[in-house]
Coordinates of C-alpha atoms in Angstrom, one line a residue:
M1 CA -202.2 63.1 158.5
P2 CA -203.1 66.4 160.2
G3 CA -200.9 67.2 163.1
T4 CA -197.9 65.1 162.0
T5 CA -194.6 66.3 160.6
S6 CA -193.1 64.8 157.4
A7 CA -190.0 64.7 155.4
F8 CA -191.1 67.9 153.8
T9 CA -190.7 69.7 157.1
E10 CA -187.2 68.5 157.5
I11 CA -186.3 69.5 153.9
A12 CA -188.0 73.0 154.1
R13 CA -186.2 73.8 157.4
S14 CA -182.8 72.5 156.4
R15 CA -182.6 74.0 152.9
R16 CA -179.7 76.5 152.6
S17 CA -178.4 78.8 149.9
P18 CA -174.7 77.9 149.3
R19 CA -172.2 80.3 147.8
H20 CA -169.7 77.8 146.6
F21 CA -170.4 74.8 144.6
L22 CA -168.4 71.7 143.5
P23 CA -167.9 71.6 139.8
T24 CA -169.4 68.1 139.4
A25 CA -172.3 68.2 136.8
L26 CA -175.6 66.8 137.8
S27 CA -177.1 63.7 136.1
P28 CA -179.7 64.4 133.4
S29 CA -182.2 62.5 135.5
D30 CA -181.7 64.7 138.5
I31 CA -182.1 67.8 136.5
R32 CA -185.3 66.6 134.8
G33 CA -186.6 65.4 138.1
V34 CA -186.1 69.0 139.6
L35 CA -187.7 70.6 136.5
E36 CA -190.8 68.2 136.7
D37 CA -191.2 69.0 140.5
A38 CA -191.0 72.7 139.8
Q39 CA -193.5 72.4 137.0
T40 CA -196.1 71.3 139.6
A41 CA -196.1 74.8 141.2
P42 CA -199.4 76.5 141.5
S43 CA -200.1 79.7 139.4
N44 CA -202.8 82.3 139.0
S45 CA -205.6 80.7 136.9
N46 CA -203.2 78.0 135.9
T47 CA -201.4 80.3 133.6
Q48 CA -197.9 78.7 134.3
P49 CA -196.2 81.8 133.1
W50 CA -192.7 80.7 133.7
S51 CA -190.1 80.3 130.9
V52 CA -187.0 78.7 132.1
H53 CA -183.6 78.4 130.5
V54 CA -180.9 76.1 132.0
V55 CA -177.2 76.5 131.0
S56 CA -174.5 74.0 131.6
G57 CA -171.1 73.2 130.2
A58 CA -169.7 75.4 127.5
A59 CA -172.9 77.5 127.4
R60 CA -172.7 78.1 131.2
D61 CA -169.0 79.1 130.9
A62 CA -169.6 81.5 127.9
L63 CA -172.5 83.2 129.6
A64 CA -170.5 83.7 132.7
K65 CA -167.9 85.5 130.6
E66 CA -170.5 87.7 129.1
L67 CA -171.9 88.6 132.5
L68 CA -168.4 89.4 133.8
R69 CA -167.7 91.6 130.8
A70 CA -170.9 93.4 131.3
E71 CA -170.0 94.1 134.9
E72 CA -166.5 95.3 133.9
E73 CA -168.2 97.7 131.4
G74 CA -170.7 98.9 133.9
W75 CA -173.6 97.8 131.6
T76 CA -176.7 96.9 133.5
S77 CA -180.2 96.4 132.1
P78 CA -182.6 95.3 134.9
D79 CA -186.2 94.6 133.9
F80 CA -187.3 95.5 137.4
T81 CA -186.4 98.1 140.1
D82 CA -185.0 97.0 143.4
G83 CA -184.3 98.5 146.7
Y84 CA -185.0 97.7 150.4
G85 CA -186.3 101.1 151.6
D86 CA -184.6 102.7 154.5
G87 CA -185.9 100.7 157.4
L88 CA -186.3 97.1 158.6
Y89 CA -185.7 95.4 155.2
L90 CA -182.6 97.5 154.6
E91 CA -181.3 96.5 158.0
R92 CA -181.9 92.7 157.3
S93 CA -180.2 93.0 153.9
R94 CA -177.2 94.6 155.4
A95 CA -177.0 92.1 158.2
L96 CA -176.9 89.3 155.6
G97 CA -174.2 91.1 153.6
A98 CA -172.1 91.6 156.6
S99 CA -172.5 87.9 157.5
V100 CA -171.5 86.7 154.0
Y101 CA -168.4 89.0 153.9
R102 CA -167.4 87.9 157.4
T103 CA -167.5 84.2 156.5
R104 CA -165.4 85.0 153.5
G105 CA -162.8 86.9 155.6
V106 CA -163.6 90.1 153.7
E107 CA -163.4 93.4 155.6
R108 CA -165.8 96.1 155.0
S109 CA -162.9 98.5 153.9
D110 CA -161.6 95.9 151.4
R111 CA -163.2 97.2 148.2
D112 CA -161.4 94.8 145.9
G113 CA -162.4 91.8 148.0
R114 CA -166.0 92.9 148.1
R115 CA -166.0 93.3 144.3
A116 CA -164.4 89.9 143.8
A117 CA -167.2 88.4 146.0
V118 CA -169.8 90.2 144.0
R119 CA -168.3 88.9 140.7
E120 CA -168.6 85.3 142.0
N121 CA -172.3 85.8 141.7
L122 CA -171.8 86.2 138.0
E123 CA -169.8 83.0 137.8
F124 CA -172.7 81.2 139.4
Y125 CA -170.6 80.6 142.6
G126 CA -168.9 77.8 140.7
A127 CA -172.1 75.8 140.1
P128 CA -172.2 73.7 137.0
H129 CA -175.7 74.7 136.2
A130 CA -177.8 77.8 136.2
A131 CA -181.5 78.3 135.6
F132 CA -182.9 81.7 134.4
L133 CA -186.5 82.4 135.2
F134 CA -188.3 84.6 132.7
M135 CA -191.9 85.9 132.8
P136 CA -194.2 87.6 130.4
A137 CA -195.2 91.2 131.2
L138 CA -198.8 90.8 132.3
G139 CA -200.4 93.7 134.1
D140 CA -198.2 95.3 136.7
G141 CA -196.4 91.9 136.9
V142 CA -197.0 91.2 140.6
R143 CA -199.2 88.2 140.2
T144 CA -196.8 86.7 137.6
A145 CA -193.8 87.3 139.7
G146 CA -195.6 85.5 142.6
D147 CA -196.1 82.5 140.3
I148 CA -192.5 82.6 139.4
G149 CA -191.6 82.6 143.1
M150 CA -193.7 79.6 143.8
Y151 CA -192.0 77.8 140.9
A152 CA -188.6 78.7 142.2
Q153 CA -189.5 77.4 145.7
N154 CA -190.5 74.1 144.2
F155 CA -187.2 74.0 142.3
L156 CA -185.1 74.7 145.4
L157 CA -186.9 72.3 147.7
S158 CA -186.6 69.6 144.9
L159 CA -182.9 70.1 144.9
A160 CA -182.7 69.9 148.7
A161 CA -184.7 66.7 148.7
R162 CA -182.2 65.2 146.4
G163 CA -179.3 66.2 148.5
L164 CA -178.5 69.0 146.1
A165 CA -178.5 72.7 146.5
G166 CA -179.3 75.9 144.7
I167 CA -179.2 79.6 145.4
P168 CA -181.6 82.2 143.9
Q169 CA -179.7 85.2 142.6
T170 CA -181.6 88.5 141.8
V171 CA -178.2 90.0 140.7
L172 CA -178.4 88.0 137.6
G173 CA -181.5 89.9 136.6
V174 CA -179.5 93.0 136.7
Y175 CA -178.0 91.9 133.4
A176 CA -181.3 91.0 131.7
D177 CA -180.3 92.2 128.2
T178 CA -177.0 90.3 128.4
V179 CA -178.7 87.1 129.3
R180 CA -181.5 87.5 126.8
E181 CA -179.2 88.2 124.0
F182 CA -177.0 85.2 124.8
L183 CA -179.9 82.8 125.2
G184 CA -181.9 84.2 122.2
V185 CA -184.8 85.1 124.4
P186 CA -187.3 87.7 123.0
A187 CA -187.5 91.1 124.7
E188 CA -191.1 90.6 125.8
L189 CA -189.9 88.0 128.3
K190 CA -188.6 89.6 131.4
L191 CA -185.9 88.1 133.6
L192 CA -186.8 88.0 137.3
F193 CA -183.8 86.1 138.6
G194 CA -181.6 83.1 138.2
I195 CA -180.8 80.0 140.3
S196 CA -177.3 78.5 140.3
F197 CA -177.5 74.9 141.4
G198 CA -175.4 71.8 141.8
M199 CA -173.7 70.1 144.8
A200 CA -172.7 72.4 147.6
D201 CA -169.0 72.4 148.6
P202 CA -169.0 71.1 152.2
A203 CA -165.4 72.4 152.8
A204 CA -166.2 76.0 151.8
P205 CA -166.3 78.3 154.9
V206 CA -169.0 80.5 153.3
N207 CA -171.3 77.5 153.2
T208 CA -171.3 77.5 157.0
L209 CA -173.4 80.6 157.0
R210 CA -176.8 80.2 158.7
T211 CA -179.3 82.8 158.3
E212 CA -182.0 83.5 161.0
R213 CA -185.7 83.9 160.5
V214 CA -187.7 86.4 162.5
P215 CA -190.3 85.0 165.0
L216 CA -193.6 84.1 163.7
Q217 CA -195.1 86.8 165.9
R218 CA -193.4 89.4 163.8
S219 CA -194.8 88.1 160.4
V220 CA -198.2 86.5 161.2
V221 CA -201.3 88.0 162.6
L222 CA -204.0 85.5 163.7
H223 CA -207.7 86.2 164.0
D224 CA -209.8 83.9 166.1
T225 CA -207.0 81.3 165.8
P226 CA -205.9 80.7 169.5
G227 CA -203.1 78.5 170.7
V228 CA -200.8 79.0 167.7
L229 CA -198.5 81.7 168.8
D230 CA -198.6 81.3 172.5
R231 CA -195.1 80.0 172.7
P232 CA -191.9 81.7 171.3

């Protein structure tokens, strides 16, 4: 009913992005349930443009090796540009990076430690499963990428609702050709990012990290909608 909260509110506000997982594989029913929930995402004109590949077991291990080899050889092949500009968004990104390294006990001057942390990305943070989200190249890609984002949010919240966890990783998209070749995905499908998922390791210090969100007043402008932002 309007004005009431729900289990959804608790799930959405408690969801986290763990950076260390237990190796325990999820049940087929859990994975299917998450995929079915994600499939209900809205999309522009109901185009449902997502193409999703999930790797587990030997396929997951072999792909991780290919990603690590690409990183060692300096071979990157992103389908999309990245960057945070030189202002607010860069500051936020750097703040997150500093927090992650701090929880790992990695000093800023520790180049080897920082690289090792980065390479854990490519090993899916130890998660037993990873989903790769591909999209067709339609127009400038913005609307399609938005659709993929809504799919991914459904995916992540479905995991959280089941007591599971996932972390979206744009760095996996930096190695798009490596992933496409391994999975047999045609070049016309572009890799936006991946999601490593499974059961978060409750004993991992890095998983104690909590990120903050800026106040609503910094993200939302209301017009003729009084009483919403009157309190902090």
